[in-house]
C-alpha positions as MATLAB code, in Angstrom:
seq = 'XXXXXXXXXXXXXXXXXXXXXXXXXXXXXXXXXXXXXXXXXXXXXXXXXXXXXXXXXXXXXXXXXXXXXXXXXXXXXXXXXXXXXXXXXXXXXXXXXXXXXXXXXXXXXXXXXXXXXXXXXXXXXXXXXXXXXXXXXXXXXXXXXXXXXXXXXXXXXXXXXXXXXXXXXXXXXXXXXXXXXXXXXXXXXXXXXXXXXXXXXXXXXXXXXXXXXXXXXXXXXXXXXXXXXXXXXXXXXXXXXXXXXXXXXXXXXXXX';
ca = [
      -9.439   16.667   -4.382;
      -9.646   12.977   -5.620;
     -12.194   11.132   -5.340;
     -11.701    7.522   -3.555;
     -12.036    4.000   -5.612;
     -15.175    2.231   -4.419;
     -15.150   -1.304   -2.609;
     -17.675   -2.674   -4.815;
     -15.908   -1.594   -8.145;
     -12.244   -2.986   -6.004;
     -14.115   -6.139   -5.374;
     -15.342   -6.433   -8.988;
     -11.983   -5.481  -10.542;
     -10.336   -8.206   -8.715;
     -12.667  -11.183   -9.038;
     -12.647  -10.665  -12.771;
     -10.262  -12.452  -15.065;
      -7.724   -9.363  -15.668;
      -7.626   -8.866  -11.760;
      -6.655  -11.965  -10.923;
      -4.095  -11.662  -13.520;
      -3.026   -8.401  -12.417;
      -3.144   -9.956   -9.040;
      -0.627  -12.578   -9.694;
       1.564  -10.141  -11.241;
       1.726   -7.338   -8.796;
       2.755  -10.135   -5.532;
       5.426  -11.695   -8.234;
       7.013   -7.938   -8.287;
       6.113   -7.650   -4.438;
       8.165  -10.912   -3.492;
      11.937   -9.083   -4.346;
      11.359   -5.928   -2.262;
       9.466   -7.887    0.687;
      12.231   -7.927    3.203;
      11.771  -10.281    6.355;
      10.375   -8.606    9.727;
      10.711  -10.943   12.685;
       7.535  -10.949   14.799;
       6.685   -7.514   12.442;
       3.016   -5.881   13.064;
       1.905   -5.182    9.508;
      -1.011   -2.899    8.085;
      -2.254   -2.284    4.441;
      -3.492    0.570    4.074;
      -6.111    1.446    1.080;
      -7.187   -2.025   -0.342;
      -4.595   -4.469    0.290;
      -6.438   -7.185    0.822;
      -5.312   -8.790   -2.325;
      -1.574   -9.113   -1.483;
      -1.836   -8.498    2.210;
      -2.733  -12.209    2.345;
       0.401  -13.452    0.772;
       2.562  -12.015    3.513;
       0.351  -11.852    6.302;
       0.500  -15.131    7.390;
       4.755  -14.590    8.734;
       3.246  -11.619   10.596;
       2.653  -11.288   14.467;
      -0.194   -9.381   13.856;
      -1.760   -8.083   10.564;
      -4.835   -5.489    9.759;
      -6.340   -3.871    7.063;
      -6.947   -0.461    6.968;
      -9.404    0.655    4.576;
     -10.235    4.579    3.873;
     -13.743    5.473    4.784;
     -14.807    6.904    1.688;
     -13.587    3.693    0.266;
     -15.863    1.783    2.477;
     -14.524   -2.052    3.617;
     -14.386   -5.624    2.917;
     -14.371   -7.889    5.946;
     -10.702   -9.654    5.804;
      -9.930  -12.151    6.852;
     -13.243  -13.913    5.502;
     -13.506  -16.739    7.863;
     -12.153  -15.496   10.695;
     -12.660  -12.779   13.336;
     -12.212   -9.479   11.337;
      -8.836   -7.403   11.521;
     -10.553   -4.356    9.154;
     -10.727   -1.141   10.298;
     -12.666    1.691    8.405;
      -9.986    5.227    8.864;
      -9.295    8.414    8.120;
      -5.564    8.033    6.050;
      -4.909   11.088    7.620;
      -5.379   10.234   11.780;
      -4.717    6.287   11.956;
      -6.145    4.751   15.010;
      -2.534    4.201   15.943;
      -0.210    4.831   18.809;
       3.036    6.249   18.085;
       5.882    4.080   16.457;
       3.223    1.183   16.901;
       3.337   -0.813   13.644;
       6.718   -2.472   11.628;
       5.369   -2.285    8.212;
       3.033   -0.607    5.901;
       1.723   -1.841    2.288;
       0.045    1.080    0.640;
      -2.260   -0.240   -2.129;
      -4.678    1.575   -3.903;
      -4.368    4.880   -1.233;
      -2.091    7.477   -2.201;
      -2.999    7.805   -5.756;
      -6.566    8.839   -4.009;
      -4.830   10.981   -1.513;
      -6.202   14.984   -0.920;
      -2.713   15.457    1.011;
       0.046   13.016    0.276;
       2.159   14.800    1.948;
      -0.198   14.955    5.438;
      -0.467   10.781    4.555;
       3.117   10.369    4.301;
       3.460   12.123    7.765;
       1.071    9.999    9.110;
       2.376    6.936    7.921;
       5.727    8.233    9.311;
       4.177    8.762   12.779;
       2.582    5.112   13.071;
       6.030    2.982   11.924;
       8.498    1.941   14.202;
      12.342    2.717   13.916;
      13.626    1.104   11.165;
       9.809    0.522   10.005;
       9.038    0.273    6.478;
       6.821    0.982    3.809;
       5.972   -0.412    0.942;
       4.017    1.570   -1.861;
       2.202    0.644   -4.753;
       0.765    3.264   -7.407;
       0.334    3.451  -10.604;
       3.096    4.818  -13.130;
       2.449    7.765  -14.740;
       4.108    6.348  -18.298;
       2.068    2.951  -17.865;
      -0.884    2.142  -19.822;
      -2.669    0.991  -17.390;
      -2.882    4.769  -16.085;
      -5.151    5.861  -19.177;
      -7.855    2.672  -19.113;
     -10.687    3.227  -16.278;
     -11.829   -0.378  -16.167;
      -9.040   -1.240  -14.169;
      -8.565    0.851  -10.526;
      -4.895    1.764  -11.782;
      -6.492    4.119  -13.821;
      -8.436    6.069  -11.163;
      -6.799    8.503   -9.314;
      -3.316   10.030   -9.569;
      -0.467    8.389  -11.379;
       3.093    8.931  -10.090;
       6.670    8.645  -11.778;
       9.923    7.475   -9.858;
      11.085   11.190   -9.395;
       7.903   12.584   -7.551;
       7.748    9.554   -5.267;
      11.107    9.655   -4.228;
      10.905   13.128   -3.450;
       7.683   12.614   -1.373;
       9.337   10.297    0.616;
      12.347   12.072    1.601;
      10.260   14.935    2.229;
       8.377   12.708    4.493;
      11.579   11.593    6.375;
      11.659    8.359    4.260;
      15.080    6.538    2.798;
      14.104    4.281   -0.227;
      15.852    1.665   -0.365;
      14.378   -0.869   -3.598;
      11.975   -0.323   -6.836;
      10.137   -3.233   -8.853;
       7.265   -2.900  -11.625;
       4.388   -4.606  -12.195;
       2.001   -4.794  -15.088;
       3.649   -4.961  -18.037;
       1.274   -6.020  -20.141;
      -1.585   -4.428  -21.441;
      -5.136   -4.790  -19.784;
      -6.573   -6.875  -21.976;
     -10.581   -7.914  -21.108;
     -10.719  -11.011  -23.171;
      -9.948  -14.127  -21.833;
      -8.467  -15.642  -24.593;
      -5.397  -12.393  -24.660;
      -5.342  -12.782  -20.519;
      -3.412  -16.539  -21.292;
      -0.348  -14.101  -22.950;
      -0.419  -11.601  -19.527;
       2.516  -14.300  -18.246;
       4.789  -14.402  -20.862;
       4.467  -10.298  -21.461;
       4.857   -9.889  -17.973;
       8.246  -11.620  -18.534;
       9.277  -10.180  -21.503;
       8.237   -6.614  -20.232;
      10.611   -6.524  -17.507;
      13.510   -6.786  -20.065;
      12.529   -4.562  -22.923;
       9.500   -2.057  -21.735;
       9.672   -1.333  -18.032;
       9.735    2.345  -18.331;
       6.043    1.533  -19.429;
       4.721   -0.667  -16.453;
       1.297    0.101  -14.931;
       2.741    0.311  -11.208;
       5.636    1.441   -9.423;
       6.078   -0.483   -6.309;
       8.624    1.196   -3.947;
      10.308    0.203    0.050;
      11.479    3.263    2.105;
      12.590    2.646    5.707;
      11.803    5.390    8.374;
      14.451    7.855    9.304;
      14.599    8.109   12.965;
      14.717   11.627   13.710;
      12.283   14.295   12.388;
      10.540   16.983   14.371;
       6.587   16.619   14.691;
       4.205   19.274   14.335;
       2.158   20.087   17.724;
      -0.914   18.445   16.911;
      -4.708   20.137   18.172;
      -5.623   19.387   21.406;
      -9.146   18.015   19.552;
      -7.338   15.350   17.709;
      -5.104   14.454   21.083;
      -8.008   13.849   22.825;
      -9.338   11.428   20.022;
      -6.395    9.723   19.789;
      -6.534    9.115   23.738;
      -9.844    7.452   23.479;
      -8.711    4.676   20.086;
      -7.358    1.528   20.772;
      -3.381    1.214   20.242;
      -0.579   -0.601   19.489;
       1.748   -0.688   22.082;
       5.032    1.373   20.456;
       8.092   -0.847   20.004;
      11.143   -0.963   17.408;
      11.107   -2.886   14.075;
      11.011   -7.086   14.260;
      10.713   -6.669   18.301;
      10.145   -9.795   19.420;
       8.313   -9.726   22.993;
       5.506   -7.661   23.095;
       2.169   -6.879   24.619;
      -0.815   -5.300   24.160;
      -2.558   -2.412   26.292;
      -5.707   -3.972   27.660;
      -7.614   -1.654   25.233;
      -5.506   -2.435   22.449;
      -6.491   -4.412   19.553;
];
């Protein structure tokens, strides 16, 4: 079992000098493999909250789904909250509900990545995607603790991929991110640019994080699930099921 990050120790990491560094370099890598969704509904789930706000703002509708153990942030910070505290393993989600998923910080922490997968598989739309982020298992950024990249489980190319068409994933792109070391004094953070640059065309079998798109294959068979956890899924607010990019939609009256 792995233990979760903490939301504190996230918050920290990311209002420090070598998160927002990291932060800036992670949405630069995000940018190639973010492919447009018309009207898409959008959840990160783990502790997106630091990229989920560079693409939320194209989405229809937009949430952030952070694990219980993790505890939560409030996001968006002046407006009326769209967190939800979950279990990664039983989303508060209809069927085929959501267009898009951006996985930060979550399945490096996962007991069952393969029962996460499924979920995630479950919850997306035809033609849905999902976008991953986790860190590499050559990086450096996988051996330092000060950083949450090197918490939980690192991952290589190979064992993702073959998660994901396990899961009844296709992926479709790959970028890296953090390329350069994490340095904790501010006067090394001014070269994190420039070796970000240069890593991409010398190192990147050494990045700190893999960040990979899959797209949903459209048939797979699903397990019979408990009666228990049908009749707790009756009583959670949904998202009304509907392909990829569909434009009109609606909302059940005790949807969110």
């Amino acid at each position: 079992m792995t233990t979760n990050a903490d939301i504190n120790d996230l918050i920290a990491f990311y209002a420090s000098p070598l998160g927002q560094a990291a932060a800036r370099a992670v949405s630069l890598a995000l940018t190639p493999v973010w492919r447009h969704i018309p009207d898409e509904r959008l959840v990160g789930l783990g502790y997106a909250v630091p990229y989920i706000d560079r693409f939320a703002s194209d989405a229809e509708r937009a949430l952030a789904f952070m694990p219980a153990a993790q505890g939560a942030q409030n996001w968006p910070p002046f407006a009326a909250s769209r967190t939800v505290l979950v279990g990664s393993e039983d989303l508060p989600l209809g069927d085929s509900s959501v267009d898009r998923i951006l996985m930060v910080h979550s399945l490096e922490f996962a007991e069952s990545p393969e029962l996460m997968m499924a979920e995630a598989w479950r919850v997306l739309a035809p033609g849905g995607r999902i976008v991953i982020l986790v860190p590499h298992r050559r990086g450096v950024w996988a051996r330092f603790e000060h950083t949450p990249w090197g918490s939980g489980r690192p991952w290589s190319r190979g064992q993702l991929t073959r998660l994901l068409r396990d899961a009844m994933f296709t992926p479709s792109s790959w970028s890296e991110a953090l390329l350069f070391p994490p340095f904790r004094k501010r006067p090394l953070l001014g070269l994190s640019a420039p070796l970000e640059r240069l890593g991409r065309d010398f190192w990147p079998v050494f990045a700190g994080v893999v960040i990979i798109e899959a797209t949903k294959q459209l048939y797979r068979g699903l397990p019979v699930a408990s009666t228990a956890r049908e009749r707790r899924r009756a009583i959670k607010p949904v998202l009304v099921p509907a392909g990829a990019g569909a434009g009109a939609r609606t909302c059940r009256s005790d949807g969110l």
